[in-house]
mmCIF file of C-alpha atoms in Angstrom:
data_model
loop_
_atom_site.group_PDB
_atom_site.id
_atom_site.type_symbol
_atom_site.label_atom_id
_atom_site.label_comp_id
_atom_site.label_asym_id
_atom_site.label_seq_id
_atom_site.Cartn_x
_atom_site.Cartn_y
_atom_site.Cartn_z
ATOM 1 C CA MET U 605 30.634 -16.411 -1.764
ATOM 2 C CA GLU U 606 32.310 -13.914 -4.072
ATOM 3 C CA PRO U 607 31.671 -10.281 -3.066
ATOM 4 C CA GLU U 608 30.166 -9.291 -6.442
ATOM 5 C CA LEU U 609 27.794 -12.279 -6.445
ATOM 6 C CA LYS U 610 26.760 -11.470 -2.869
ATOM 7 C CA ARG U 611 26.115 -7.848 -3.886
ATOM 8 C CA LEU U 612 23.987 -8.899 -6.883
ATOM 9 C CA LEU U 613 21.932 -11.281 -4.745
ATOM 10 C CA THR U 614 21.385 -8.490 -2.213
ATOM 11 C CA LEU U 615 20.257 -6.061 -4.911
ATOM 12 C CA GLU U 616 17.820 -8.588 -6.348
ATOM 13 C CA ALA U 617 16.377 -9.412 -2.912
ATOM 14 C CA ILE U 618 15.754 -5.719 -2.253
ATOM 15 C CA ARG U 619 14.187 -5.120 -5.686
ATOM 16 C CA ASP U 620 11.925 -8.108 -5.096
ATOM 17 C CA LEU U 621 10.924 -6.693 -1.717
ATOM 18 C CA ARG U 622 9.631 -3.441 -3.238
ATOM 19 C CA VAL U 623 7.867 -5.314 -6.079
ATOM 20 C CA ARG U 624 6.119 -7.618 -3.585
ATOM 21 C CA TYR U 625 5.060 -4.520 -1.624
ATOM 22 C CA CYS U 626 3.218 -3.274 -4.726
ATOM 23 C CA HIS U 627 1.596 -6.614 -5.511
ATOM 24 C CA TYR U 628 0.483 -7.226 -1.922
ATOM 25 C CA LEU U 629 -0.921 -3.710 -1.525
ATOM 26 C CA ASP U 630 -2.808 -3.755 -4.820
ATOM 27 C CA ALA U 631 -4.195 -7.264 -4.238
ATOM 28 C CA ASN U 632 -5.305 -6.462 -0.656
ATOM 29 C CA ARG U 633 -2.944 -8.980 0.942
ATOM 30 C CA MET U 634 -2.371 -6.879 4.039
ATOM 31 C CA GLU U 635 -0.941 -9.574 6.327
ATOM 32 C CA ALA U 636 1.729 -10.431 3.755
ATOM 33 C CA LEU U 637 2.316 -6.718 3.179
ATOM 34 C CA GLY U 638 2.940 -6.095 6.875
ATOM 35 C CA GLU U 639 5.569 -8.835 6.954
ATOM 36 C CA LEU U 640 7.729 -6.854 4.511
ATOM 37 C CA PHE U 641 8.515 -4.290 7.243
ATOM 38 C CA THR U 642 10.714 -4.441 10.329
ATOM 39 C CA GLN U 643 8.860 -4.372 13.646
ATOM 40 C CA ASP U 644 10.003 -0.774 14.241
ATOM 41 C CA ALA U 645 9.568 0.460 10.649
ATOM 42 C CA THR U 646 8.413 3.940 9.663
ATOM 43 C CA CYS U 647 6.254 4.564 6.592
ATOM 44 C CA GLN U 648 5.487 8.090 5.429
ATOM 45 C CA VAL U 649 3.135 8.472 2.449
ATOM 46 C CA ASP U 650 0.784 11.160 1.203
ATOM 47 C CA ARG U 651 -1.886 9.930 3.677
ATOM 48 C CA GLY U 652 0.280 10.216 6.799
ATOM 49 C CA CYS U 653 3.135 8.642 8.731
ATOM 50 C CA TRP U 654 2.868 5.317 10.563
ATOM 51 C CA ARG U 655 5.345 3.736 12.964
ATOM 52 C CA GLY U 656 5.548 0.015 13.589
ATOM 53 C CA ARG U 657 4.586 -2.958 11.450
ATOM 54 C CA GLU U 658 0.984 -3.143 12.657
ATOM 55 C CA ALA U 659 0.323 0.591 12.264
ATOM 56 C CA ILE U 660 1.750 0.475 8.734
ATOM 57 C CA ARG U 661 -0.372 -2.538 7.805
ATOM 58 C CA ASP U 662 -3.504 -0.914 9.262
ATOM 59 C CA GLY U 663 -2.818 2.464 7.630
ATOM 60 C CA LEU U 664 -2.306 0.885 4.223
ATOM 61 C CA ALA U 665 -5.441 -1.235 4.728
ATOM 62 C CA GLU U 666 -7.425 1.967 5.391
ATOM 63 C CA ALA U 667 -5.997 3.524 2.228
ATOM 64 C CA PHE U 668 -7.047 0.434 0.285
ATOM 65 C CA VAL U 669 -10.628 0.676 1.567
ATOM 66 C CA ALA U 670 -10.754 4.390 0.708
ATOM 67 C CA TYR U 671 -9.802 3.676 -2.916
ATOM 68 C CA ASP U 672 -11.861 0.489 -3.314
ATOM 69 C CA ILE U 673 -15.040 2.484 -4.037
ATOM 70 C CA HIS U 674 -16.541 -0.321 -6.160
ATOM 71 C CA ARG U 675 -15.849 -2.856 -3.371
ATOM 72 C CA ARG U 676 -14.041 -5.271 -5.688
ATOM 73 C CA GLY U 677 -11.679 -6.345 -2.926
ATOM 74 C CA ALA U 678 -8.562 -6.080 -5.098
ATOM 75 C CA TYR U 679 -6.835 -3.700 -7.492
ATOM 76 C CA PRO U 680 -8.554 -0.361 -6.880
ATOM 77 C CA PHE U 681 -5.133 0.987 -7.846
ATOM 78 C CA LEU U 682 -1.930 -0.268 -9.420
ATOM 79 C CA HIS U 683 1.489 0.683 -8.110
ATOM 80 C CA ALA U 684 4.096 0.339 -10.854
ATOM 81 C CA VAL U 685 7.714 0.725 -9.729
ATOM 82 C CA SER U 686 10.855 1.072 -11.825
ATOM 83 C CA ASN U 687 14.298 2.651 -11.963
ATOM 84 C CA HIS U 688 15.591 1.075 -8.755
ATOM 85 C CA TRP U 689 18.755 2.655 -7.411
ATOM 86 C CA ILE U 690 20.133 0.751 -4.432
ATOM 87 C CA GLU U 691 23.298 1.413 -2.454
ATOM 88 C CA VAL U 692 24.401 -1.343 -0.092
ATOM 89 C CA LEU U 693 25.841 0.381 2.977
ATOM 90 C CA ASP U 694 27.001 -2.708 4.859
ATOM 91 C CA ASP U 695 26.047 -6.381 5.243
ATOM 92 C CA ASP U 696 22.743 -5.538 6.923
ATOM 93 C CA ARG U 697 21.727 -2.089 5.644
ATOM 94 C CA ALA U 698 20.982 -0.479 2.304
ATOM 95 C CA GLU U 699 19.249 2.608 0.936
ATOM 96 C CA GLY U 700 17.361 2.988 -2.275
ATOM 97 C CA ARG U 701 15.071 4.969 -4.491
ATOM 98 C CA CYS U 702 12.620 3.817 -7.128
ATOM 99 C CA TYR U 703 10.016 5.521 -9.256
ATOM 100 C CA LEU U 704 6.307 5.044 -8.614
ATOM 101 C CA ILE U 705 3.554 5.420 -11.178
ATOM 102 C CA ASP U 706 0.306 5.133 -9.233
ATOM 103 C CA LEU U 707 -2.836 4.410 -11.243
ATOM 104 C CA ASP U 708 -6.448 4.605 -10.049
ATOM 105 C CA THR U 709 -8.370 1.692 -11.614
ATOM 106 C CA SER U 710 -11.755 2.734 -10.224
ATOM 107 C CA ARG U 711 -12.081 5.637 -12.664
ATOM 108 C CA PRO U 712 -14.159 5.262 -15.847
ATOM 109 C CA ALA U 713 -12.288 4.096 -18.953
ATOM 110 C CA SER U 714 -12.687 7.558 -20.468
ATOM 111 C CA ALA U 715 -10.865 9.213 -17.518
ATOM 112 C CA ASN U 716 -7.129 9.569 -16.983
ATOM 113 C CA PRO U 717 -6.135 6.812 -14.521
ATOM 114 C CA LEU U 718 -2.967 8.591 -13.343
ATOM 115 C CA LEU U 719 -3.217 9.236 -9.605
ATOM 116 C CA LEU U 720 0.319 10.428 -8.878
ATOM 117 C CA LEU U 721 3.981 10.202 -9.821
ATOM 118 C CA ALA U 722 6.450 9.753 -6.998
ATOM 119 C CA VAL U 723 9.756 8.334 -5.851
ATOM 120 C CA TYR U 724 10.091 5.981 -2.898
ATOM 121 C CA ALA U 725 13.026 6.766 -0.588
ATOM 122 C CA ASP U 726 13.799 3.591 1.347
ATOM 123 C CA GLU U 727 16.047 2.215 4.035
ATOM 124 C CA TYR U 728 16.349 -1.565 4.109
ATOM 125 C CA ARG U 729 17.683 -3.742 6.918
ATOM 126 C CA ARG U 730 18.529 -7.406 6.943
ATOM 127 C CA VAL U 731 16.887 -9.054 9.967
ATOM 128 C CA ASP U 732 17.559 -12.731 10.633
ATOM 129 C CA GLY U 733 18.943 -13.078 7.111
ATOM 130 C CA LYS U 734 15.908 -11.495 5.422
ATOM 131 C CA TRP U 735 15.791 -8.022 3.822
ATOM 132 C CA LEU U 736 12.934 -5.830 5.090
ATOM 133 C CA ILE U 737 11.832 -2.222 4.704
ATOM 134 C CA SER U 738 12.824 -0.279 7.821
ATOM 135 C CA ARG U 739 11.993 3.267 6.674
ATOM 136 C CA THR U 740 10.159 4.453 3.610
ATOM 137 C CA GLY U 741 9.065 7.849 2.464
ATOM 138 C CA LEU U 742 7.082 8.832 -0.595
ATOM 139 C CA ASP U 743 8.496 11.819 -2.456
ATOM 140 C CA VAL U 744 5.569 13.031 -4.554
ATOM 141 C CA VAL U 745 6.636 14.609 -7.850
ATOM 142 C CA TRP U 746 3.162 15.170 -9.388
ATOM 143 C CA PRO U 747 0.523 16.534 -8.974
ATOM 144 C CA GLU U 748 1.640 18.437 -5.837
ATOM 145 C CA PRO U 749 5.428 18.185 -5.471
ATOM 146 C CA ASN U 750 6.760 17.258 -2.039
ATOM 147 C CA VAL U 751 10.252 15.840 -2.480
ATOM 148 C CA GLY U 752 12.680 15.188 0.386
ATOM 149 C CA GLY U 753 15.705 14.614 -1.822
ATOM 150 C CA GLY U 754 19.135 13.117 -1.409
ATOM 151 C CA ASP U 755 20.738 10.060 -2.934
ATOM 152 C CA PRO U 756 20.924 6.516 -1.587
ATOM 153 C CA GLY U 757 24.052 6.303 0.527
ATOM 154 C CA ASN U 758 24.577 10.064 0.294
ATOM 155 C CA GLY U 759 22.096 12.194 2.216
ATOM 156 C CA LEU U 760 18.897 10.340 1.348
ATOM 157 C CA VAL U 761 16.058 12.030 3.215
ATOM 158 C CA LEU U 762 14.102 9.397 5.150
ATOM 159 C CA PRO U 763 11.313 9.688 7.711
ATOM 160 C CA SER U 764 12.613 9.714 11.271
#
């Protein structure tokens, strides 16, 4: 396969991974969500830091329950991601950033649904031919800034 085609397919697979993360989380598909992470993954968000696929799945499931105040079972929030910046470091590792607009759908229609603005800082690894999230950190920009910084492939700050 031509190198540029391989690179484009890699970029698209990684973008799709982060988009599926948002859909699975918002729709309460926690088993599918957990499968997007490596077994030894680290996930640091505004609610805490979890290590390992099961701990990440369980932590995100708890966050879902906390926001699902109307007990709808799906979409107590919407995670909209954009502006993906991905640097492929080698055949099996990449780093990236993407913007997050997090909306709280449980609020009344008259209220501002904006929950937070942030940037995901991610490390991706290819395991058995499949791209997975191996480390992710949430750099909150608003309302209370907490940004780690760095660029993909050049000093990106990731959870350890």
